[in-house]
PDB file of C-alpha atoms in Angstrom:
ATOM      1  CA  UNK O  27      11.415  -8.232 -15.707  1.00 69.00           C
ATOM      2  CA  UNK O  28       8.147  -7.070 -13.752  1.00 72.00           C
ATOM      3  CA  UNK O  29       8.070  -8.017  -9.901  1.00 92.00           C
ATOM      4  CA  UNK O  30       4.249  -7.950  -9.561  1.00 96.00           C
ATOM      5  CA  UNK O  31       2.397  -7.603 -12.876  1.00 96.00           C
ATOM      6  CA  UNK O  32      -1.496  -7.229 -12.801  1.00 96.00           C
ATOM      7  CA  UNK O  33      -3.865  -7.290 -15.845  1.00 96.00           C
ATOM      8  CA  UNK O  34      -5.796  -5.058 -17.052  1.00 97.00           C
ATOM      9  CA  UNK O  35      -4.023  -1.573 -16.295  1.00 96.00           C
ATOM     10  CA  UNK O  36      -7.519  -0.217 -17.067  1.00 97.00           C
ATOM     11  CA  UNK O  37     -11.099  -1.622 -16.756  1.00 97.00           C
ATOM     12  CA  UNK O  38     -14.088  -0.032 -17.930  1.00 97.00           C
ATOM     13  CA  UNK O  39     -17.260  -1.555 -17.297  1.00 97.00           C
ATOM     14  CA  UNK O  40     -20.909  -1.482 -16.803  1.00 97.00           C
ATOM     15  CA  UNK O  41     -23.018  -1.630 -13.472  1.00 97.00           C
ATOM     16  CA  UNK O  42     -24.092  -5.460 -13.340  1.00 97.00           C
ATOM     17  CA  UNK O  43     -21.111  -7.165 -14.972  1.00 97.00           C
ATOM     18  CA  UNK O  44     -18.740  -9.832 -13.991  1.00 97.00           C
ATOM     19  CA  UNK O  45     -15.150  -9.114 -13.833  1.00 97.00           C
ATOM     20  CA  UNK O  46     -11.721 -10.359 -13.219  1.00 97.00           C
ATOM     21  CA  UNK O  47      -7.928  -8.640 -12.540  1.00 98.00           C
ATOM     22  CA  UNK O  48      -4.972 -11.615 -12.793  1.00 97.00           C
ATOM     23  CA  UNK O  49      -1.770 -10.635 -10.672  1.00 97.00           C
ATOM     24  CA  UNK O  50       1.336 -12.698 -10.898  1.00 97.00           C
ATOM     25  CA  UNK O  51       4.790 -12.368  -9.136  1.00 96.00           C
ATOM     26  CA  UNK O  52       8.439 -13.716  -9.814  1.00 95.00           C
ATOM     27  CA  UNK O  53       9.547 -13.167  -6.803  1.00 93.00           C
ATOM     28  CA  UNK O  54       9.221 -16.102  -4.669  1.00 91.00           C
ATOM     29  CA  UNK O  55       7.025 -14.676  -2.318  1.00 90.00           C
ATOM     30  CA  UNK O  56       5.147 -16.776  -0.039  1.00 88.00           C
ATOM     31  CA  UNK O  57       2.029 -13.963   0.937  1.00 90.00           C
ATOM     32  CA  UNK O  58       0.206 -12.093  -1.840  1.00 92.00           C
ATOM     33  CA  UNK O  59      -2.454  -9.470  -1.079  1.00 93.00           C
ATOM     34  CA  UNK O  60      -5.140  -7.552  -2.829  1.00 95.00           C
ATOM     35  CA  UNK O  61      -5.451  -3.737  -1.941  1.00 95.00           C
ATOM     36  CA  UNK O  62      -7.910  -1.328  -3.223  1.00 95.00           C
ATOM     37  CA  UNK O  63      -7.024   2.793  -2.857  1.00 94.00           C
ATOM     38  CA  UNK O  64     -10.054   4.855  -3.540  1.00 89.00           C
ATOM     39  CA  UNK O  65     -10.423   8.500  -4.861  1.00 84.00           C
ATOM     40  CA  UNK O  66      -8.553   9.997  -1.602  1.00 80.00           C
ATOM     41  CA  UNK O  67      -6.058   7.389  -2.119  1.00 81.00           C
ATOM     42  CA  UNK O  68      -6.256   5.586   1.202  1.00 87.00           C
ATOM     43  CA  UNK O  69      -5.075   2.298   0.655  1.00 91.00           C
ATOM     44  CA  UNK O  70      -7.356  -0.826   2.262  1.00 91.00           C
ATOM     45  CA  UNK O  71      -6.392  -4.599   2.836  1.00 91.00           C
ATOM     46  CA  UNK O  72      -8.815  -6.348   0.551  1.00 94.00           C
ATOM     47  CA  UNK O  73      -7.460 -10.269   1.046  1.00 92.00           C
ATOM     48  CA  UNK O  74      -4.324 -12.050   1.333  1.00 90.00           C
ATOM     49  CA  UNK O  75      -3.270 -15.319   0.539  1.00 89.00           C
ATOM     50  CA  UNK O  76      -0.279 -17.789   2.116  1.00 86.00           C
ATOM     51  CA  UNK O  77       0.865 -19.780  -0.290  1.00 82.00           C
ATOM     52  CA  UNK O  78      -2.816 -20.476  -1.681  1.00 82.00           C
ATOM     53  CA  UNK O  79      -4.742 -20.503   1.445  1.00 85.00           C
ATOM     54  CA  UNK O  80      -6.918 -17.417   2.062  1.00 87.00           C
ATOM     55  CA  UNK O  81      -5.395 -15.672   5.337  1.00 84.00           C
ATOM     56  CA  UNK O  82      -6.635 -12.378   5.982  1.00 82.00           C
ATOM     57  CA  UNK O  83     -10.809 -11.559   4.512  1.00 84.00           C
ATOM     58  CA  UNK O  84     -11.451  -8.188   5.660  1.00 85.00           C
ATOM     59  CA  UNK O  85     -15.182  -6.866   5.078  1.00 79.00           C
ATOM     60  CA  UNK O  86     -15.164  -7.141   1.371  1.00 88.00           C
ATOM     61  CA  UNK O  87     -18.779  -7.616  -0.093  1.00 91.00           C
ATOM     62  CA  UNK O  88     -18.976 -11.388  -1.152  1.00 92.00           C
ATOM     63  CA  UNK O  89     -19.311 -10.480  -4.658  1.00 95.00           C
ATOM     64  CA  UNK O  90     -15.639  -9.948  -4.298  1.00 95.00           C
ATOM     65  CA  UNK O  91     -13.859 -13.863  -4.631  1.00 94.00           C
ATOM     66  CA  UNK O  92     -10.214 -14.093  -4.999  1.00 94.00           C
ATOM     67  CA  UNK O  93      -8.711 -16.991  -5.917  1.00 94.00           C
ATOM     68  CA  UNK O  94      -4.662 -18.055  -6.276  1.00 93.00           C
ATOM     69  CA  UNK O  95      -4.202 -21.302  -8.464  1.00 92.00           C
ATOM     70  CA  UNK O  96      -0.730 -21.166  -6.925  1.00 92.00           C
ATOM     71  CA  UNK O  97       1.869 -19.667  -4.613  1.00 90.00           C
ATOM     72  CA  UNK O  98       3.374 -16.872  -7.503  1.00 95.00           C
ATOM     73  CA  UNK O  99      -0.726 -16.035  -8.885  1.00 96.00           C
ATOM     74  CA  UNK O 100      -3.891 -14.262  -6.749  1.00 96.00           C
ATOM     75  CA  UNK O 101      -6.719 -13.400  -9.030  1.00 96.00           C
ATOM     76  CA  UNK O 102      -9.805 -10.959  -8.212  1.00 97.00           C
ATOM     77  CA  UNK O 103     -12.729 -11.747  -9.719  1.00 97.00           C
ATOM     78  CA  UNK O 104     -15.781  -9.170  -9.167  1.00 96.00           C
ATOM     79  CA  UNK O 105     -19.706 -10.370  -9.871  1.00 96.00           C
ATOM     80  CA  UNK O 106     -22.343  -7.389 -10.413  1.00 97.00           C
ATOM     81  CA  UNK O 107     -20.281  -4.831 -10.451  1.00 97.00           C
ATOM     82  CA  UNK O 108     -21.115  -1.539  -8.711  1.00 96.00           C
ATOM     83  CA  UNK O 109     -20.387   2.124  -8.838  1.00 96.00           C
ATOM     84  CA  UNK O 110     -18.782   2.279  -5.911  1.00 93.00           C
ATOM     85  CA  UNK O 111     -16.438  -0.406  -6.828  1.00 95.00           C
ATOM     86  CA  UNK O 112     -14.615   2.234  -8.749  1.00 96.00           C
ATOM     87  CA  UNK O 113     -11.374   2.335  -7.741  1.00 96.00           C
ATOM     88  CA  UNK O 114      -7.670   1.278  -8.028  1.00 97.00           C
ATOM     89  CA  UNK O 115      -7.146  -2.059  -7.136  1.00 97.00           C
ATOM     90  CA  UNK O 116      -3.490  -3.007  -6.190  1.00 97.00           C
ATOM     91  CA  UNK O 117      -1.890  -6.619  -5.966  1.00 97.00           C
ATOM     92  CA  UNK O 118       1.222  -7.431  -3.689  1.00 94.00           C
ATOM     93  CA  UNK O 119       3.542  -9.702  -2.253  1.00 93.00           C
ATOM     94  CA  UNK O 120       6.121 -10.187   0.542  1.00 89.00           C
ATOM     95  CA  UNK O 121       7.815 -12.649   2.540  1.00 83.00           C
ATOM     96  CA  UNK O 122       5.660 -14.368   4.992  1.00 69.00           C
ATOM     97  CA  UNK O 123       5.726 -11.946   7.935  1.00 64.00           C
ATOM     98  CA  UNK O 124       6.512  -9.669   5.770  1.00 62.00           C
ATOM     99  CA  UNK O 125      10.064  -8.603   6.720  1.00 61.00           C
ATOM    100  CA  UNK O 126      11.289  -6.534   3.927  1.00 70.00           C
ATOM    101  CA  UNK O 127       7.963  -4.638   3.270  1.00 82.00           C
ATOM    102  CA  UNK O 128       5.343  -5.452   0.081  1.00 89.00           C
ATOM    103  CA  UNK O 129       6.368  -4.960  -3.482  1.00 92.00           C
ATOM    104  CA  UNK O 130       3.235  -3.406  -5.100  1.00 94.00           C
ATOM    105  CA  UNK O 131       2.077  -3.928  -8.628  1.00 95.00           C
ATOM    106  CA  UNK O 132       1.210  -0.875 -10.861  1.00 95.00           C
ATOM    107  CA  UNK O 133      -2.470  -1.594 -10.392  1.00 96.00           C
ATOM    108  CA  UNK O 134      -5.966  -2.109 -11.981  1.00 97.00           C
ATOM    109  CA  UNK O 135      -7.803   1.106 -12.428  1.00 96.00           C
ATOM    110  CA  UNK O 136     -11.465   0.204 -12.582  1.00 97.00           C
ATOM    111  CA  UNK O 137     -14.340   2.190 -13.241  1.00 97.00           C
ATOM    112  CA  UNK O 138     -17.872   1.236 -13.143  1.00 97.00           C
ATOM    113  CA  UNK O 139     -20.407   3.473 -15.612  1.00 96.00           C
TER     114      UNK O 139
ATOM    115  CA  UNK S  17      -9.941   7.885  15.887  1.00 66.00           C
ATOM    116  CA  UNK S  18      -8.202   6.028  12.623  1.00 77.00           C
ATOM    117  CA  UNK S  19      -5.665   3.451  13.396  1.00 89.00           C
ATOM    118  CA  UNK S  20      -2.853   5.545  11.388  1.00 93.00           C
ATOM    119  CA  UNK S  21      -3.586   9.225  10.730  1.00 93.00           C
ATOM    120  CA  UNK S  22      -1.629  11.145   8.161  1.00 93.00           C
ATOM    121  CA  UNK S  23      -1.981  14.546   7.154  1.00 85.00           C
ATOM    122  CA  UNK S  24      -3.105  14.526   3.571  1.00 80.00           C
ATOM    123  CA  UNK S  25      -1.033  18.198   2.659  1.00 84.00           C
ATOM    124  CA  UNK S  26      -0.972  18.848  -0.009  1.00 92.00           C
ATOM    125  CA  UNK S  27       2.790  20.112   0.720  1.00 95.00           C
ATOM    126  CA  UNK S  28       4.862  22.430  -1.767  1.00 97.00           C
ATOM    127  CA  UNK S  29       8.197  23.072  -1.179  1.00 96.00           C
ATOM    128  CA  UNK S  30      10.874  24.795  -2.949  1.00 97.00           C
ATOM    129  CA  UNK S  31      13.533  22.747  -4.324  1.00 97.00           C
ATOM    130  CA  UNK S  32      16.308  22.181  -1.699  1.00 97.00           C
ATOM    131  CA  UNK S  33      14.096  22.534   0.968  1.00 97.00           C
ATOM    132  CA  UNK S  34      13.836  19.634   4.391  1.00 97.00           C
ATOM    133  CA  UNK S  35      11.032  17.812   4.616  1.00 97.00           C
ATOM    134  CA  UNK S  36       8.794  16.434   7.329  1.00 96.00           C
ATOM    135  CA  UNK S  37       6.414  14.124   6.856  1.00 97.00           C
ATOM    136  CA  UNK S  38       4.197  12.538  10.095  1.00 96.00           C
ATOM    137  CA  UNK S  39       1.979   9.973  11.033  1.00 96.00           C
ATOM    138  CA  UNK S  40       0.336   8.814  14.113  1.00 96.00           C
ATOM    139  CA  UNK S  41      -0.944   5.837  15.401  1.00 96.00           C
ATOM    140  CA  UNK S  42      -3.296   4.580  17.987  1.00 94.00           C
ATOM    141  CA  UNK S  43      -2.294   1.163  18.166  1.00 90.00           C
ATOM    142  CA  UNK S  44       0.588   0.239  20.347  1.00 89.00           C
ATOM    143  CA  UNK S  45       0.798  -3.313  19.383  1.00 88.00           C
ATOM    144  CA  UNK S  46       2.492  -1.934  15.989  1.00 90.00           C
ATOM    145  CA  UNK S  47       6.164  -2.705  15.425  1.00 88.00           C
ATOM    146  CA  UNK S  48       7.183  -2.630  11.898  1.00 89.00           C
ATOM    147  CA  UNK S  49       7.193   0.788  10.352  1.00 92.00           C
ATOM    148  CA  UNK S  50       7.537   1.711   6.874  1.00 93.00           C
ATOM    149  CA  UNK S  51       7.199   4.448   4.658  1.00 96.00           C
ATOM    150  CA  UNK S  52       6.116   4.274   0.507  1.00 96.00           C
ATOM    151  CA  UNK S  53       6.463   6.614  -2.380  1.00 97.00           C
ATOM    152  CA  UNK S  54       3.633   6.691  -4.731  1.00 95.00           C
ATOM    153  CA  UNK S  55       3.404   8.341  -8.265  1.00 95.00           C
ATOM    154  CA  UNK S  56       1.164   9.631  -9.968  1.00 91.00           C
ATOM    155  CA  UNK S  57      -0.192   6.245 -11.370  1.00 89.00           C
ATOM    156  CA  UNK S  58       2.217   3.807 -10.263  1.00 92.00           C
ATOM    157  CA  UNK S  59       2.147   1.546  -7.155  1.00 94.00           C
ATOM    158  CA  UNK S  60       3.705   2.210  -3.856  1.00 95.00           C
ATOM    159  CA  UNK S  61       7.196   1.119  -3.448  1.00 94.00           C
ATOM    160  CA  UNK S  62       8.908   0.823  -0.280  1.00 92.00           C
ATOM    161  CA  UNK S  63      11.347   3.870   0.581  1.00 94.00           C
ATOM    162  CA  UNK S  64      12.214   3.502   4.524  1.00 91.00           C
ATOM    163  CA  UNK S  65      11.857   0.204   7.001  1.00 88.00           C
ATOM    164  CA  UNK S  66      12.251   0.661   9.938  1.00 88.00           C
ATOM    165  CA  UNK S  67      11.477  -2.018  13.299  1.00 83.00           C
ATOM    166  CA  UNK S  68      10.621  -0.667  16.892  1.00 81.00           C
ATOM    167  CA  UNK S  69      11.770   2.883  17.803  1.00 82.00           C
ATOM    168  CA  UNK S  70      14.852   4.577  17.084  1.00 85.00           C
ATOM    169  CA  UNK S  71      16.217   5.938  13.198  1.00 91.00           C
ATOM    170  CA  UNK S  72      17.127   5.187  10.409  1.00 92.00           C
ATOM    171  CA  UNK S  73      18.776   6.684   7.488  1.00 95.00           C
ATOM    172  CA  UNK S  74      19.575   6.187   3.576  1.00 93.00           C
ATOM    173  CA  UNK S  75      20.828   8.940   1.163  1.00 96.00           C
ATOM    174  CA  UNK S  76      18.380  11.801   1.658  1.00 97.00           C
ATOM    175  CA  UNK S  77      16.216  10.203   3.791  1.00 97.00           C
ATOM    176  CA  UNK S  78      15.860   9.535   7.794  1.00 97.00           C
ATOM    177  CA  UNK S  79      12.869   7.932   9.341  1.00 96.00           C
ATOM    178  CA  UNK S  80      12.212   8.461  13.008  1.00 96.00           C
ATOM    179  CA  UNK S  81      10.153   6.289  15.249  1.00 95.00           C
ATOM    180  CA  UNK S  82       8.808   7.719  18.787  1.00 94.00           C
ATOM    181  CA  UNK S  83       7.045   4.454  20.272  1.00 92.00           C
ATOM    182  CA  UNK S  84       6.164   6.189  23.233  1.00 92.00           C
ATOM    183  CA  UNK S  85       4.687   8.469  21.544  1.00 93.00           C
ATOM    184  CA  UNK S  86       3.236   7.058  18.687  1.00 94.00           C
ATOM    185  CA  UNK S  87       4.497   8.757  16.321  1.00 94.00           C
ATOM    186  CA  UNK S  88       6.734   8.273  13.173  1.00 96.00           C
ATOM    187  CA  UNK S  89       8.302  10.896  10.933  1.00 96.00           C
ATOM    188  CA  UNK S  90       9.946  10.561   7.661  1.00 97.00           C
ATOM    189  CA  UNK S  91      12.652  13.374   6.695  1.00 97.00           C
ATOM    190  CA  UNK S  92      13.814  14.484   3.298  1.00 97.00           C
ATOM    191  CA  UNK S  93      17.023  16.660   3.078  1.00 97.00           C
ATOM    192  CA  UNK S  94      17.775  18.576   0.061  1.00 97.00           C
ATOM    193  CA  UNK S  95      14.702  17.710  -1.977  1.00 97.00           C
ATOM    194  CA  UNK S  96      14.584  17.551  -5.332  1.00 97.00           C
ATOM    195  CA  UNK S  97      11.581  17.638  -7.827  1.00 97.00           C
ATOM    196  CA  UNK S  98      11.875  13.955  -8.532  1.00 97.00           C
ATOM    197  CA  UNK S  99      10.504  13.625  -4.905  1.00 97.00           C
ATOM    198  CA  UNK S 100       6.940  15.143  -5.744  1.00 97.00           C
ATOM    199  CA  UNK S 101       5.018  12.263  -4.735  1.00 96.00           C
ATOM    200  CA  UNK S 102       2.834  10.879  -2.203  1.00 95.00           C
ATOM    201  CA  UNK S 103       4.055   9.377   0.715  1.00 97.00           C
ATOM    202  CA  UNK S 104       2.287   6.839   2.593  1.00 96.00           C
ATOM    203  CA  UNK S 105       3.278   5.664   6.134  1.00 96.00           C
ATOM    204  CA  UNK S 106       2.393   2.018   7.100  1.00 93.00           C
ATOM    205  CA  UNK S 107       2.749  -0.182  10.022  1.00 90.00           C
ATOM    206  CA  UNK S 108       2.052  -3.638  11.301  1.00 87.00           C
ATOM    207  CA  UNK S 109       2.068  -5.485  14.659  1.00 84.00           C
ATOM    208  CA  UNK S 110       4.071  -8.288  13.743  1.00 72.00           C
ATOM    209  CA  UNK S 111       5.365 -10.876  10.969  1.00 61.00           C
ATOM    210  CA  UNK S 112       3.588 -14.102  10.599  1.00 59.00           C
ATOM    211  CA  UNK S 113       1.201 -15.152   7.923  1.00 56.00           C
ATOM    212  CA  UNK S 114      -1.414 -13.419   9.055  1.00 62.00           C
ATOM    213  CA  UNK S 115       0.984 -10.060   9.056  1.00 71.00           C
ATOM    214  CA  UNK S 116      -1.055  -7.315   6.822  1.00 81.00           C
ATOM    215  CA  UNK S 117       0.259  -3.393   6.596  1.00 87.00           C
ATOM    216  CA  UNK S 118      -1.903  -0.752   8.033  1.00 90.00           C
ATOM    217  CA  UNK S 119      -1.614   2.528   5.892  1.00 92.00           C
ATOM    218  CA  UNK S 120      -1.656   6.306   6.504  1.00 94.00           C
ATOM    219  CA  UNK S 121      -3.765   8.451   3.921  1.00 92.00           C
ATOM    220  CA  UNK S 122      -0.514   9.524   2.031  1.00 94.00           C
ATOM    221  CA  UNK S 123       0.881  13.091   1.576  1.00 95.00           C
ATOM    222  CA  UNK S 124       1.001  14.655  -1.539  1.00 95.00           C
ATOM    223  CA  UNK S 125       4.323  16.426  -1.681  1.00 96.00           C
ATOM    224  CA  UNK S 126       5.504  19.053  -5.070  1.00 97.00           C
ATOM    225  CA  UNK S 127       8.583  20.064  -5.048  1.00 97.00           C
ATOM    226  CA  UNK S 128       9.089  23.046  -7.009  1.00 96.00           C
ATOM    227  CA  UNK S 129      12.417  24.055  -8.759  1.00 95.00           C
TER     228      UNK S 129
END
C-alpha cells in the first residue's frame, strides 16, 4: 500500500495550459509539502500545509496554487504553464515538526513543450 | 554562499570500497540532520537521522555530525552496487509546523562490481 502517491507520474504539456498533480498519503501525517527538483536535481521547498492550513509559501510564482481539501490530500494546480516549469515535482509528508524525516512520493515529472 | 553545499561527484567506486559523502552548512541554527537516497526516478527516502552532533550508525552506514564545524558526513562501508544512487543531505532548525528540510545538491554515487 503506497505511503505518498501522486498523480500523474508523467505530464506533458503545452506552454499556456492549466494543470494539476493530486498527492495523497495514508499515513496520518499532520504536514504535507510540495517540492520541485530541477535538471541538477536540487531539491526546493515549494509549500507546505498543517493539517489544511498553508504554512510555509516560499517564492513560488502565483500561478502556482496548492490546495489540500483535507489533512491526508495537497493538490498543485499550475495556470499558464511555462518552460521553465519543467521539472520534477515531489509531494511529502511528516509528523508535525517533522521528527522522523519526510516520506517522499515517487513524483510528477512535468515537461512543458 | 548556499545554505547546504554538497559536492555533486559524480563518485565511482569499486565494489567493497568506504564511502564518504559531505555536506556543509552555513547556518548554525540547524539541528536535525538527515541524509536521503535517491534513484534513478524514484523519490528520496530517508537513510540516516540524526539530531545535534555526535554519530550514528545502522548496518553499513554511519553519519557524523561536527556542529562546530558545520559539517556532516555520511559513511558507507563495504559498498555494494545496490548503493549507486544519489545522496542528498538535509537539515532543519527545528520541529514545529513551520519545520521545512533544507537540502544539499545530492551526490551521484556508482558503484562498480
Amino acid at each position: 500500500d503506497t505511503a505518498v502517491s501522486q498523480t500523474p507520474k508523467y505530464l506533458v504539456t503545452q506552454m499556456g495550459n492549466d494543470k494539476s498533480i493530486k498527492c495523497e498519503q495514508n499515513l496520518g501525517h499532520d504536514t504535507m509539502y510540495w517540492y520541485k527538483q530541477d535538471s541538477k536535481k536540487f531539491l526546493k521547498i515549494m509549500f507546505s500545509y498543517n493539517n489544511k492550513e498553508l504554512i510555509i509559501n516560499e517564492t513560488v510564482p502565483n500561478r502556482f496554487s496548492p490546495k489540500s481539501p483535507d489533512k491526508a490530500h495537497l493538490n498543485l494546480h499550475i495556470n499558464s504553464l511555462e518552460l521553465g516549469d519543467s521539472a520534477v515535482y515531489f509531494c511529502a509528508s511528516s509528523q508535525v515538526g517533522g521528527a522522523d524525516g519526510y516520506t517522499f512520493g515517487s513524483g510528477t515529472r512535468l515537461t512543458v513543450v | 554562499q548556499k545554505e547546504v553545499e554538497q559536492d555533486p561527484g559524480p563518485l565511482s567506486v569499486p565494489e567493497g570500497a568506504i564511502v564518504s559523502l559531505n555536506c556543509t552548512y552555513s547556518n548554525s541554527a540547524f539541528q536535525y540532520f538527515m541524509w536521503y537516497r535517491q534513484y534513478s526516478r524514484k523519490g528520496p527516502e530517508l537513510l540516516m537521522y540524526t539530531y545535534s552532533s555526535g554519530n550514528k550508525e545502522d548496518g553499513r552506514f554511519t553519519a557524523q555530525v561536527d556542529k562546530s564545524s558545520k559539517y556532516i558526513s555520511l559513511f558507507i562501508r563495504d559498498s555494494q552496487p545496490s548503493d549507486s544512487a544519489t545522496y542528498l543531505c538535509a537539515m532543519s532548525r527545528s520541529g514545529g509546523s513551520n519545520y521545512k528540510l533544507t537540502f544539499g545538491k545530492g551526490t551521484l554515487l556508482t558503484v562498480n562490481p
